[in-house]
């Protein structure tokens, strides 16, 4: 095993031992050097053992931290998946004028039946309410949760029929997906078309015929 001593430490140890052995009437320099080396070897081995123990503890701690990191990533992924499933039946209606004592359910059913030409009844909608934060036109959007994903998709696929009415239908995107969507909007501006479907973001640039799916910020940067 290699010795990890410093010249200063060795000199101090040598001087100390020499002083001790001189008191015992032992003055051989070879004896003092041999004794110093023996003690340094013992100390070095002790430190090496301590270092080995610390390395093992560090390795074990690293394994624990990696395992916890993996568990956190899995938990976050599961949470995002659950959130996406929860939002999969939702759409948000923007630009629907507010009225006193309105019934949001009746309002949305009227738009769906009369504007989108889809025949739905009250059983098709589980929940419907005005959101707290108004849009840029100072109109509070209406969050609508349908009873099934298929009904939601049926309504969402007819959103183009609202063109010219001032009303817009958008999916209820998760915070992370919405952040990604806004970043994509800022990136392409008027150089393409951007939309979401089933919680996924798609883009088609004006100079390309390919429809691309945006999954992360780096996808936007390379557009």
Tab-separated table of C-alpha atoms in Angstrom:
chain	number	residue	atom	x	y	z
A	1	UNK	CA	0.000	0.000	0.000
A	2	UNK	CA	1.438	3.435	-0.939
A	3	UNK	CA	2.496	5.892	1.757
A	4	UNK	CA	0.677	9.206	1.797
A	5	UNK	CA	2.844	11.259	4.104
A	6	UNK	CA	4.088	14.837	3.746
A	7	UNK	CA	7.672	15.886	4.350
A	8	UNK	CA	6.572	18.232	7.087
A	9	UNK	CA	4.539	15.549	8.873
A	10	UNK	CA	7.386	13.038	8.573
A	11	UNK	CA	9.933	15.504	9.946
A	12	UNK	CA	7.686	16.362	12.883
A	13	UNK	CA	7.108	12.676	13.658
A	14	UNK	CA	10.821	11.961	13.331
A	15	UNK	CA	11.696	14.824	15.707
A	16	UNK	CA	9.090	13.722	18.252
A	17	UNK	CA	10.249	10.108	18.279
A	18	UNK	CA	13.857	11.200	18.495
A	19	UNK	CA	13.086	13.284	21.539
A	20	UNK	CA	11.317	10.328	23.159
A	21	UNK	CA	13.999	7.776	22.468
A	22	UNK	CA	16.720	10.168	23.563
A	23	UNK	CA	15.037	10.241	26.932
A	24	UNK	CA	15.441	6.442	26.978
A	25	UNK	CA	19.107	6.757	26.060
A	26	UNK	CA	18.536	5.403	22.558
A	27	UNK	CA	20.215	7.569	19.952
A	28	UNK	CA	20.586	5.376	16.846
A	29	UNK	CA	19.369	7.297	13.778
A	30	UNK	CA	18.604	4.048	11.980
A	31	UNK	CA	16.423	2.941	14.860
A	32	UNK	CA	14.592	6.289	14.914
A	33	UNK	CA	14.018	6.165	11.140
A	34	UNK	CA	12.776	2.580	11.295
A	35	UNK	CA	10.421	3.394	14.131
A	36	UNK	CA	9.119	6.492	12.316
A	37	UNK	CA	8.489	4.498	9.153
A	38	UNK	CA	6.685	1.769	11.084
A	39	UNK	CA	4.389	4.261	12.776
A	40	UNK	CA	3.724	6.071	9.477
A	41	UNK	CA	2.787	2.740	7.886
A	42	UNK	CA	0.329	2.048	10.681
A	43	UNK	CA	-1.186	5.536	10.365
A	44	UNK	CA	-1.375	5.240	6.576
A	45	UNK	CA	-3.163	1.905	6.803
A	46	UNK	CA	-5.608	3.363	9.309
A	47	UNK	CA	-6.371	6.284	6.981
A	48	UNK	CA	-6.667	3.955	3.988
A	49	UNK	CA	-9.237	1.873	5.866
A	50	UNK	CA	-11.176	4.989	6.797
A	51	UNK	CA	-11.100	6.143	3.169
A	52	UNK	CA	-12.346	2.726	1.992
A	53	UNK	CA	-15.223	2.918	4.469
A	54	UNK	CA	-16.094	6.449	3.296
A	55	UNK	CA	-15.965	5.343	-0.356
A	56	UNK	CA	-18.333	2.457	0.354
A	57	UNK	CA	-20.705	4.775	2.225
A	58	UNK	CA	-20.553	7.255	-0.654
A	59	UNK	CA	-21.315	4.501	-3.192
A	60	UNK	CA	-24.271	3.324	-1.126
A	61	UNK	CA	-25.562	6.888	-0.776
A	62	UNK	CA	-25.171	7.427	-4.520
A	63	UNK	CA	-27.230	4.294	-5.200
A	64	UNK	CA	-29.937	5.488	-2.811
A	65	UNK	CA	-30.043	8.929	-4.439
A	66	UNK	CA	-30.239	7.427	-7.938
A	67	UNK	CA	-33.051	5.155	-6.834
A	68	UNK	CA	-34.924	8.089	-5.310
A	69	UNK	CA	-34.374	10.125	-8.487
A	70	UNK	CA	-35.790	7.271	-10.554
A	71	UNK	CA	-38.791	6.997	-8.231
A	72	UNK	CA	-39.420	10.748	-8.462
A	73	UNK	CA	-39.246	10.668	-12.266
A	74	UNK	CA	-41.654	7.728	-12.325
A	75	UNK	CA	-44.015	9.516	-9.943
A	76	UNK	CA	-43.941	12.688	-12.037
A	77	UNK	CA	-44.562	10.701	-15.225
A	78	UNK	CA	-47.500	8.883	-13.622
A	79	UNK	CA	-48.912	12.146	-12.340
A	80	UNK	CA	-48.641	13.749	-15.783
A	81	UNK	CA	-50.295	10.693	-17.319
A	82	UNK	CA	-53.175	10.855	-14.829
A	83	UNK	CA	-53.537	14.593	-15.414
A	84	UNK	CA	-53.636	14.073	-19.154
A	85	UNK	CA	-56.312	11.386	-18.808
A	86	UNK	CA	-58.337	13.664	-16.521
A	87	UNK	CA	-58.218	16.475	-19.092
A	88	UNK	CA	-58.868	14.230	-22.100
A	89	UNK	CA	-62.659	14.762	-21.895
A	90	UNK	CA	-62.400	18.542	-21.545
A	91	UNK	CA	-62.606	21.424	-23.991
A	92	UNK	CA	-62.640	25.155	-23.315
A	93	UNK	CA	-65.022	27.484	-25.126
A	94	UNK	CA	-63.603	30.995	-25.592
A	95	UNK	CA	-65.534	34.072	-26.640
A	96	UNK	CA	-68.939	32.960	-25.347
A	97	UNK	CA	-70.679	36.122	-24.185
A	98	UNK	CA	-71.753	36.146	-20.556
A	99	UNK	CA	-75.310	36.887	-19.438
A	100	UNK	CA	-77.065	37.352	-16.127
A	101	UNK	CA	-78.316	34.190	-14.457
A	102	UNK	CA	-76.966	32.095	-17.317
A	103	UNK	CA	-76.944	28.311	-17.304
A	104	UNK	CA	-73.580	27.293	-18.762
A	105	UNK	CA	-74.832	23.811	-19.601
A	106	UNK	CA	-77.714	25.172	-21.678
A	107	UNK	CA	-75.432	27.734	-23.299
A	108	UNK	CA	-72.890	25.154	-24.419
A	109	UNK	CA	-75.559	22.701	-25.588
A	110	UNK	CA	-77.075	25.505	-27.659
A	111	UNK	CA	-73.737	26.210	-29.332
A	112	UNK	CA	-73.088	22.520	-29.984
A	113	UNK	CA	-76.546	21.803	-31.356
A	114	UNK	CA	-77.019	24.991	-33.373
A	115	UNK	CA	-73.516	25.979	-34.433
A	116	UNK	CA	-71.746	22.632	-34.670
A	117	UNK	CA	-74.783	20.689	-35.872
A	118	UNK	CA	-74.297	17.934	-33.299
A	119	UNK	CA	-77.284	16.613	-31.372
A	120	UNK	CA	-76.332	16.239	-27.719
A	121	UNK	CA	-78.351	16.265	-24.506
A	122	UNK	CA	-77.609	16.937	-20.847
A	123	UNK	CA	-76.350	13.375	-20.357
A	124	UNK	CA	-73.468	14.105	-22.722
A	125	UNK	CA	-71.927	16.697	-20.402
A	126	UNK	CA	-70.632	15.914	-16.920
A	127	UNK	CA	-69.603	19.413	-15.905
A	128	UNK	CA	-69.724	22.939	-17.268
A	129	UNK	CA	-68.683	26.228	-15.650
A	130	UNK	CA	-67.152	29.641	-16.230
A	131	UNK	CA	-63.455	29.832	-15.447
A	132	UNK	CA	-62.260	32.489	-13.000
A	133	UNK	CA	-59.689	34.180	-15.226
A	134	UNK	CA	-61.097	36.070	-18.248
A	135	UNK	CA	-59.425	35.976	-21.649
A	136	UNK	CA	-57.876	38.966	-23.449
A	137	UNK	CA	-61.383	40.123	-24.429
A	138	UNK	CA	-62.377	40.134	-20.752
A	139	UNK	CA	-64.722	37.187	-21.258
A	140	UNK	CA	-64.481	34.230	-18.904
A	141	UNK	CA	-64.071	30.992	-20.901
A	142	UNK	CA	-66.365	28.029	-20.268
A	143	UNK	CA	-64.746	24.770	-19.218
A	144	UNK	CA	-66.769	21.800	-20.449
A	145	UNK	CA	-66.245	18.183	-19.467
A	146	UNK	CA	-68.014	15.621	-21.616
A	147	UNK	CA	-69.112	12.190	-20.455
A	148	UNK	CA	-66.748	10.386	-22.855
A	149	UNK	CA	-63.595	11.122	-24.822
A	150	UNK	CA	-65.369	10.227	-28.061
A	151	UNK	CA	-68.039	12.897	-27.527
A	152	UNK	CA	-65.362	15.441	-26.677
A	153	UNK	CA	-63.479	14.537	-29.854
A	154	UNK	CA	-66.664	14.768	-31.912
A	155	UNK	CA	-67.235	18.324	-30.688
A	156	UNK	CA	-63.586	19.320	-31.008
A	157	UNK	CA	-63.382	18.089	-34.593
A	158	UNK	CA	-66.188	20.501	-35.551
A	159	UNK	CA	-64.462	23.576	-34.076
A	160	UNK	CA	-63.862	25.084	-37.522
A	161	UNK	CA	-67.612	25.679	-37.858
A	162	UNK	CA	-67.259	28.450	-35.254
A	163	UNK	CA	-65.038	30.488	-37.565
A	164	UNK	CA	-66.375	34.023	-37.827
A	165	UNK	CA	-68.518	33.759	-34.682
A	166	UNK	CA	-65.878	35.088	-32.304
A	167	UNK	CA	-65.969	31.792	-30.439
A	168	UNK	CA	-63.070	29.323	-30.296
A	169	UNK	CA	-62.773	25.784	-28.932
A	170	UNK	CA	-59.497	24.622	-27.451
A	171	UNK	CA	-58.358	21.535	-25.602
A	172	UNK	CA	-57.720	21.620	-21.863
A	173	UNK	CA	-53.943	21.204	-21.980
A	174	UNK	CA	-51.771	20.433	-18.967
A	175	UNK	CA	-49.568	23.299	-17.682
A	176	UNK	CA	-46.437	21.795	-19.241
A	177	UNK	CA	-48.113	21.145	-22.597
A	178	UNK	CA	-49.664	24.616	-22.566
A	179	UNK	CA	-46.239	26.131	-21.908
A	180	UNK	CA	-44.878	24.167	-24.862
A	181	UNK	CA	-47.806	25.280	-27.036
A	182	UNK	CA	-47.239	28.966	-26.225
A	183	UNK	CA	-43.521	28.632	-26.971
A	184	UNK	CA	-44.371	27.085	-30.345
A	185	UNK	CA	-46.819	29.891	-31.129
A	186	UNK	CA	-44.119	32.459	-30.407
A	187	UNK	CA	-41.671	30.553	-32.598
A	188	UNK	CA	-43.721	30.068	-35.755
A	189	UNK	CA	-45.864	33.240	-35.532
A	190	UNK	CA	-47.337	33.491	-39.063
A	191	UNK	CA	-44.929	31.041	-40.669
A	192	UNK	CA	-47.133	28.021	-40.191
A	193	UNK	CA	-50.144	26.446	-38.516
A	194	UNK	CA	-50.232	25.092	-34.983
A	195	UNK	CA	-52.876	23.001	-33.249
A	196	UNK	CA	-53.411	20.361	-30.570
A	197	UNK	CA	-55.275	17.066	-30.707
A	198	UNK	CA	-55.706	14.535	-27.896
A	199	UNK	CA	-53.277	16.540	-25.797
A	200	UNK	CA	-50.544	16.455	-28.460
A	201	UNK	CA	-49.148	19.486	-30.286
A	202	UNK	CA	-48.730	19.528	-34.060
A	203	UNK	CA	-47.225	22.063	-36.435
A	204	UNK	CA	-47.131	22.489	-40.185
A	205	UNK	CA	-44.778	25.137	-41.520
A	206	UNK	CA	-45.694	27.067	-44.649
A	207	UNK	CA	-42.571	25.934	-46.514
A	208	UNK	CA	-43.014	22.266	-45.644
A	209	UNK	CA	-45.651	19.632	-46.369
A	210	UNK	CA	-44.772	17.557	-43.319
A	211	UNK	CA	-46.847	17.690	-40.128
A	212	UNK	CA	-44.525	17.508	-37.130
A	213	UNK	CA	-45.352	16.517	-33.571
A	214	UNK	CA	-43.837	18.687	-30.855
A	215	UNK	CA	-42.871	16.774	-27.736
A	216	UNK	CA	-40.254	19.025	-26.136
A	217	UNK	CA	-38.720	22.506	-26.353
A	218	UNK	CA	-35.807	21.273	-28.462
A	219	UNK	CA	-38.320	20.309	-31.188
A	220	UNK	CA	-39.332	23.977	-31.384
A	221	UNK	CA	-35.760	25.239	-31.521
A	222	UNK	CA	-34.984	23.114	-34.577
A	223	UNK	CA	-38.004	24.297	-36.566
